[in-house]
Amino acid sequence: MTPVSSHSPHGQLPLRTVQVLGGGNAASSAHVRTLAAGLVARGVKVTVCAPYEADRAYDFSGAGADHVHVPRSSDPVSVAALRAACANADLVHAHGLHASFRTVLALSGRRVRTPLVVTWHDRAHADGARAHMLRVLERRVVKAATVVLGTTSALVDRARRTGARDARLAAVALPGPRRPREPDDPDRRRPKVRAELGSIGRPLLMAVGSLERHRGYDVLLDAARAWRRLDPVPLVVIAGEGPLRGELQARIEEEGLPVRLIGRRDDITDLLAAADLALLPSRWEARSVLAQEALHARVPLVATEVGGIPELVGDAAELVPYGDAKALADAVVRLLGDQERRDLLAAKGARQAATWPTEDETVAQVLSVYDELTQPRPLP
């Protein structure tokens, strides 16, 4: 694909954009990093408004963007800081619900309307009164946005139902590592990782994600009861941190489940490469990073048939209903006993991954939207 460029043949000013990120989960933060690097390389001036810790983790400044510290809060001080950062922007692009709402507040009341692009990377997860509040925020955001980009068809449909004037499917790549890995023989690395995790001589099942209710780890622990009858007993390893850690650990100990919680890790690629299966038991997922990394790594995936997962993986994974521990347990048992099926899923996964957008395609699509929404900026 020929890169789209913001340079004008008639000597116009470069496009000035602001990317707004809240706390940012890993997927949205990595996406903003990809956009920052790609847009700067194409001559766009980029300012990233995000907390200090996001810039430390994702190095937006190292990608050539200006970084402005804006806390996650929607208090007047944070909104004022964001308003000042957006003062001279030709276009503002917000990522995630809370960052988008904060941006709507910051842009309100301006005499000149600044185009606002909003990307929904995932659905906000909440119950009860909080869920109602989030729906109110969603309506406010989509009605103010010039364009809403959804990372899955389900999110695009949700934006349209909520009142978006223009909602489109976003091209979002799985970003590669920013730092090159040390050269290593994967056949030597795999047994080292399995030994560290305690999975020598037994299957290793890998799950990754924050320890929160919507991740479905309670169902995963229910399924793990059935795997205690296998010989050898598979080990389930969950990488992630969150508010349910104490509750999950108590269940693991009380029921003697073959499950380990190993906390937040920065070597997920190595962990997945060492696994026999990847597990994704969530209540809802958009463009799951775990699913993408598993298919890239040719690791067979068992996932719930929810949200954007079917669209993302096609027929390259075993899909089960959410909340059905028996279906999850049975799918894992079948795969562990069927090497031919695992090999087939590994091959299908690699082919499916090859159809996903590249980082260049991601940047090109976003820049084409920007060009559509902005007018030429002649030099004074």
Coordinates of C-alpha atoms in Angstrom, one line a residue:
M1 CA 0.0 0.0 0.0
T2 CA 1.3 3.5 -0.9
P3 CA 1.6 5.5 2.3
V4 CA -0.9 8.4 2.7
S5 CA 0.9 11.7 3.3
S6 CA -0.3 14.9 5.0
H7 CA 2.3 16.9 3.0
S8 CA 0.7 19.2 0.4
P9 CA 2.3 19.9 -3.0
H10 CA 1.3 23.5 -2.6
G11 CA 3.2 24.2 0.6
Q12 CA 0.5 24.0 3.3
L13 CA 1.0 23.8 7.0
P14 CA 1.2 20.3 8.5
L15 CA -1.9 18.9 10.0
R16 CA -2.0 19.5 13.8
T17 CA -3.6 16.6 15.7
V18 CA -4.2 15.8 19.4
Q19 CA -4.5 12.2 20.5
V20 CA -6.3 11.9 23.9
L21 CA -5.8 8.8 26.0
G22 CA -7.2 8.2 29.5
G23 CA -5.6 5.6 31.7
G24 CA -5.7 3.5 28.6
N25 CA -5.6 -0.3 28.5
A26 CA -2.8 -2.0 26.7
A27 CA -4.6 -2.2 23.4
S28 CA -5.6 1.4 23.2
S29 CA -2.3 2.7 24.5
A30 CA -0.3 0.6 22.0
H31 CA -2.7 1.8 19.2
V32 CA -2.0 5.4 20.1
R33 CA 1.7 4.7 20.0
T34 CA 1.4 3.2 16.5
L35 CA -0.6 6.2 15.3
A36 CA 1.8 8.7 16.9
A37 CA 4.8 7.1 15.2
G38 CA 3.1 6.6 11.8
L39 CA 1.5 10.1 11.7
V40 CA 4.8 11.8 12.6
A41 CA 6.6 9.9 9.9
R42 CA 4.0 11.2 7.4
G43 CA 4.5 14.8 8.4
V44 CA 1.6 15.2 10.9
K45 CA 2.2 17.2 14.1
V46 CA 1.0 15.0 17.0
T47 CA 0.4 15.9 20.6
V48 CA -0.6 13.0 22.9
C49 CA -2.6 14.0 26.0
A50 CA -2.2 11.2 28.6
P51 CA -1.0 10.6 32.1
Y52 CA 2.7 10.6 32.8
E53 CA 2.7 6.9 33.4
A54 CA 1.3 6.2 30.0
D55 CA 4.1 8.1 28.3
R56 CA 6.7 6.3 30.4
A57 CA 5.2 2.9 29.4
Y58 CA 4.6 3.7 25.7
D59 CA 7.1 6.4 24.9
F60 CA 5.0 8.7 22.8
S61 CA 7.7 11.3 23.0
G62 CA 10.1 8.7 21.5
A63 CA 7.8 8.4 18.6
G64 CA 8.2 12.1 17.8
A65 CA 5.0 13.3 19.5
D66 CA 4.7 16.1 22.0
H67 CA 3.4 14.8 25.3
V68 CA 1.1 16.8 27.6
H69 CA 0.3 15.3 31.0
V70 CA -3.5 15.1 31.5
P71 CA -4.7 13.1 34.5
R72 CA -7.5 10.5 34.0
S73 CA -9.9 12.6 36.1
S74 CA -12.7 14.7 34.5
D75 CA -12.3 17.4 37.1
P76 CA -12.1 21.1 36.0
V77 CA -8.3 21.2 36.2
S78 CA -7.8 18.2 33.9
V79 CA -10.5 19.5 31.5
A80 CA -8.8 22.9 31.4
A81 CA -5.4 21.3 30.7
L82 CA -6.9 19.3 27.8
R83 CA -8.7 22.4 26.5
A84 CA -5.4 24.3 26.3
A85 CA -3.7 21.4 24.6
C86 CA -6.4 21.3 21.9
A87 CA -6.5 25.1 21.4
N88 CA -4.7 25.1 18.0
A89 CA -5.5 21.6 16.9
D90 CA -7.0 21.0 13.4
L91 CA -8.5 17.7 14.6
V92 CA -8.8 15.9 18.0
H93 CA -8.8 12.0 18.3
A94 CA -9.9 10.5 21.6
H95 CA -9.6 6.9 22.6
G96 CA -12.0 5.1 25.0
L97 CA -15.1 6.3 26.6
H98 CA -13.7 8.4 29.5
A99 CA -11.1 10.1 27.5
S100 CA -13.7 10.9 24.8
F101 CA -16.1 12.3 27.4
R102 CA -13.3 14.5 28.8
T103 CA -12.5 15.7 25.3
V104 CA -16.2 16.6 24.6
L105 CA -16.1 18.8 27.7
A106 CA -12.8 20.4 26.7
L107 CA -14.1 21.2 23.1
S108 CA -17.5 22.4 24.2
G109 CA -18.3 26.1 23.8
R110 CA -15.6 26.8 21.1
R111 CA -16.5 29.3 18.4
V112 CA -14.9 27.2 15.7
R113 CA -15.9 23.5 15.7
T114 CA -12.9 21.2 15.8
P115 CA -13.5 17.8 14.2
L116 CA -13.6 15.1 16.9
V117 CA -12.8 11.4 16.0
V118 CA -13.5 8.9 18.7
T119 CA -12.2 5.3 18.7
W120 CA -14.1 2.7 20.7
H121 CA -11.6 -0.1 21.5
D122 CA -13.8 -2.0 23.8
R123 CA -17.1 -1.8 25.7
A124 CA -17.2 -0.3 29.2
H125 CA -18.0 -3.0 31.7
A126 CA -20.3 -2.2 34.6
D127 CA -23.5 -3.3 36.3
G128 CA -26.4 -1.5 37.9
A129 CA -26.4 2.3 38.4
R130 CA -22.9 2.6 37.0
A131 CA -23.9 0.8 33.8
H132 CA -26.7 3.4 33.3
M133 CA -24.2 6.3 33.9
L134 CA -21.9 4.8 31.2
R135 CA -24.7 4.6 28.7
V136 CA -25.4 8.3 29.3
L137 CA -21.8 9.1 28.7
E138 CA -21.8 7.0 25.5
R139 CA -24.8 8.9 24.1
R140 CA -23.1 12.3 24.9
V141 CA -19.9 11.2 23.3
V142 CA -21.3 9.7 20.0
K143 CA -23.6 12.7 19.4
A144 CA -20.7 15.1 19.8
A145 CA -18.2 13.0 17.6
T146 CA -17.8 13.8 14.0
V147 CA -16.8 10.2 13.3
V148 CA -16.8 7.1 15.6
L149 CA -14.4 4.3 14.8
G150 CA -15.2 0.9 16.3
T151 CA -12.6 -1.8 16.4
T152 CA -15.3 -4.5 15.8
S153 CA -18.6 -4.6 13.8
A154 CA -20.4 -5.0 17.2
L155 CA -19.0 -1.7 18.5
V156 CA -19.8 0.1 15.2
D157 CA -23.4 -1.2 15.5
R158 CA -23.5 -0.1 19.2
A159 CA -22.3 3.4 18.2
R160 CA -25.0 3.7 15.5
R161 CA -27.7 2.5 17.9
T162 CA -26.5 5.1 20.5
G163 CA -26.9 7.9 18.0
A164 CA -23.6 8.3 16.1
R165 CA -23.9 10.3 12.9
D166 CA -21.0 8.5 11.2
A167 CA -19.7 5.2 12.6
R168 CA -17.1 3.1 10.8
L169 CA -15.1 -0.1 11.3
A170 CA -11.5 0.8 12.3
A171 CA -8.4 -0.9 11.0
V172 CA -6.4 -1.7 14.1
A173 CA -3.1 -3.7 13.9
L174 CA -1.6 -5.7 16.7
P175 CA 1.5 -3.6 17.3
G176 CA 4.9 -5.4 17.3
P177 CA 7.4 -5.1 20.1
R178 CA 9.0 -1.6 20.3
R179 CA 12.3 -3.1 21.5
P180 CA 13.8 -6.0 19.6
R181 CA 14.0 -9.2 21.6
E182 CA 17.3 -10.8 22.3
P183 CA 18.0 -13.5 19.8
D184 CA 17.0 -16.9 21.3
D185 CA 16.3 -20.4 20.1
P186 CA 12.6 -20.9 20.7
D187 CA 13.1 -24.6 21.1
R188 CA 15.4 -23.8 24.0
R189 CA 13.3 -21.0 25.4
R190 CA 10.1 -23.0 25.6
P191 CA 11.3 -25.6 28.2
K192 CA 12.8 -22.8 30.3
V193 CA 9.5 -21.0 30.5
R194 CA 7.6 -24.3 31.2
A195 CA 10.0 -25.2 34.0
E196 CA 9.7 -21.7 35.5
L197 CA 5.9 -22.1 35.6
G198 CA 6.0 -25.7 36.9
S199 CA 4.6 -27.3 33.8
I200 CA 7.3 -29.9 33.0
G201 CA 5.6 -33.2 31.8
R202 CA 2.1 -31.7 31.9
P203 CA 0.0 -29.6 29.5
L204 CA 0.2 -25.8 29.9
L205 CA -3.0 -23.8 29.5
M206 CA -2.4 -20.0 29.3
A207 CA -4.9 -17.2 30.0
V208 CA -4.0 -13.5 30.0
G209 CA -6.0 -10.5 31.2
S210 CA -6.9 -8.3 34.2
L211 CA -8.5 -10.1 37.1
E212 CA -11.9 -8.6 36.7
R213 CA -15.5 -10.0 36.7
H214 CA -16.1 -9.7 33.0
R215 CA -13.0 -11.9 32.2
G216 CA -14.9 -15.0 33.1
Y217 CA -12.2 -16.5 35.4
D218 CA -14.8 -17.9 37.7
V219 CA -16.0 -20.0 34.8
L220 CA -12.4 -21.0 34.1
L221 CA -12.0 -22.2 37.7
D222 CA -15.2 -24.2 37.4
A223 CA -13.8 -25.9 34.2
A224 CA -10.5 -26.6 35.9
R225 CA -12.3 -28.9 38.3
A226 CA -12.9 -31.3 35.4
W227 CA -9.2 -31.2 34.4
R228 CA -8.1 -32.6 37.8
R229 CA -9.2 -36.0 36.5
L230 CA -6.8 -36.0 33.6
D231 CA -3.4 -37.7 33.7
P232 CA -1.2 -35.7 33.6
V233 CA -3.2 -32.9 35.1
P234 CA -2.9 -29.7 33.0
L235 CA -1.7 -26.5 34.6
V236 CA -3.7 -23.4 34.1
V237 CA -1.6 -20.2 34.3
I238 CA -3.3 -16.8 34.5
A239 CA -1.2 -13.7 33.8
G240 CA -2.8 -10.5 35.0
E241 CA -3.6 -8.4 38.1
G242 CA -6.8 -7.0 39.4
P243 CA -9.4 -6.7 42.2
L244 CA -10.5 -10.4 42.1
R245 CA -7.0 -11.8 42.9
G246 CA -7.9 -12.5 46.5
E247 CA -11.2 -14.2 45.7
L248 CA -9.7 -16.3 42.9
Q249 CA -6.6 -17.3 45.0
A250 CA -8.9 -18.4 47.8
R251 CA -10.9 -20.6 45.5
I252 CA -7.8 -22.2 44.0
E253 CA -6.5 -23.1 47.4
E254 CA -9.8 -24.2 48.9
E255 CA -10.7 -26.5 45.9
G256 CA -7.2 -27.6 45.1
L257 CA -7.4 -26.4 41.6
P258 CA -4.4 -26.8 39.1
V259 CA -4.3 -23.0 38.6
R260 CA -1.5 -20.5 39.2
L261 CA -1.9 -16.7 39.3
I262 CA 1.4 -15.1 38.2
G263 CA 0.5 -11.4 38.2
R264 CA 1.2 -8.9 35.5
R265 CA 4.0 -9.9 33.1
D266 CA 5.8 -8.3 30.3
D267 CA 6.9 -11.5 28.6
I268 CA 3.5 -12.6 27.3
T269 CA 4.9 -13.6 23.9
D270 CA 7.2 -16.1 25.6
L271 CA 4.5 -17.4 27.9
L272 CA 2.1 -18.0 25.0
A273 CA 4.8 -19.6 22.8
A274 CA 5.4 -22.1 25.7
A275 CA 1.7 -23.0 26.0
D276 CA -0.2 -25.9 24.6
L277 CA -3.5 -24.0 24.5
A278 CA -4.6 -20.4 25.1
L279 CA -7.8 -19.7 26.9
L280 CA -10.1 -16.7 26.6
P281 CA -13.3 -17.2 28.8
S282 CA -14.5 -13.6 28.8
R283 CA -18.1 -12.4 29.0
W284 CA -17.3 -9.9 26.2
E285 CA -14.2 -9.0 24.2
A286 CA -13.6 -6.6 21.3
R287 CA -10.4 -7.1 19.4
S288 CA -8.7 -9.3 22.0
V289 CA -4.9 -8.9 22.1
L290 CA -4.6 -12.4 23.6
A291 CA -6.5 -13.9 20.7
Q292 CA -4.4 -12.1 18.2
E293 CA -1.1 -13.0 19.9
A294 CA -2.2 -16.7 20.2
L295 CA -3.0 -17.0 16.5
H296 CA 0.2 -15.2 15.5
A297 CA 2.1 -17.6 17.7
R298 CA 0.3 -20.7 16.2
V299 CA -1.1 -21.6 19.7
P300 CA -4.5 -23.2 19.5
L301 CA -7.2 -21.0 21.1
V302 CA -10.3 -21.8 23.0
A303 CA -12.5 -18.7 23.4
T304 CA -16.0 -17.7 24.2
E305 CA -18.2 -16.9 21.2
V306 CA -18.9 -13.3 22.3
G307 CA -18.4 -9.7 21.0
G308 CA -15.8 -9.3 18.3
I309 CA -14.2 -12.7 18.8
P310 CA -16.0 -14.7 16.0
E311 CA -15.2 -11.9 13.5
L312 CA -11.6 -11.7 14.6
V313 CA -10.7 -15.4 14.6
G314 CA -13.1 -16.9 12.0
D315 CA -12.7 -20.7 12.0
A316 CA -9.2 -20.6 13.5
A317 CA -10.3 -21.2 17.1
E318 CA -12.6 -23.4 19.2
L319 CA -15.5 -21.2 20.3
V320 CA -17.8 -22.0 23.2
P321 CA -20.7 -20.2 24.9
Y322 CA -19.9 -17.8 27.6
G323 CA -20.6 -19.1 31.1
D324 CA -20.7 -22.8 30.1
A325 CA -17.9 -24.4 32.2
K326 CA -18.7 -27.8 30.8
A327 CA -18.4 -26.7 27.2
L328 CA -15.1 -25.0 28.0
A329 CA -13.7 -28.0 29.9
D330 CA -14.9 -30.4 27.1
A331 CA -13.3 -28.3 24.3
V332 CA -9.9 -28.3 26.2
V333 CA -10.1 -32.1 26.8
R334 CA -10.8 -32.7 23.1
L335 CA -8.0 -30.6 21.9
L336 CA -5.4 -32.0 24.3
G337 CA -6.3 -35.5 23.0
D338 CA -6.2 -34.5 19.3
Q339 CA -2.8 -33.4 18.0
E340 CA -4.1 -33.3 14.4
R341 CA -6.8 -30.8 15.4
R342 CA -4.3 -28.7 17.3
D343 CA -2.0 -28.6 14.2
L344 CA -4.9 -27.7 12.0
L345 CA -5.9 -24.8 14.3
A346 CA -2.3 -23.6 14.4
A347 CA -2.1 -23.5 10.6
K348 CA -5.6 -21.8 10.3
G349 CA -4.5 -19.3 13.0
A350 CA -1.5 -18.2 11.0
R351 CA -3.6 -17.8 7.8
Q352 CA -6.2 -15.8 9.7
A353 CA -3.6 -13.5 11.3
A354 CA -2.2 -12.7 7.9
T355 CA -5.6 -11.1 7.0
W356 CA -5.5 -8.6 9.8
P357 CA -4.5 -4.9 9.2
T358 CA -0.8 -4.0 9.3
E359 CA 0.4 -1.0 11.3
D360 CA 0.9 0.9 8.0
E361 CA -2.7 0.2 6.9
T362 CA -3.9 1.3 10.4
V363 CA -2.2 4.7 10.1
A364 CA -3.3 5.1 6.4
Q365 CA -7.0 4.6 7.3
V366 CA -6.9 7.0 10.2
L367 CA -5.0 9.6 8.1
S368 CA -7.6 9.3 5.3
V369 CA -10.3 10.1 7.8
Y370 CA -8.4 13.1 9.0
D371 CA -7.9 14.4 5.5
E372 CA -11.6 13.9 4.8
L373 CA -12.6 16.0 7.9
T374 CA -10.1 18.8 7.6
Q375 CA -9.7 21.6 5.0
P376 CA -6.4 22.7 3.3
R377 CA -4.3 24.9 5.6
P378 CA -2.5 27.4 3.4
L379 CA 0.7 29.0 4.6
P380 CA 0.2 32.7 5.8

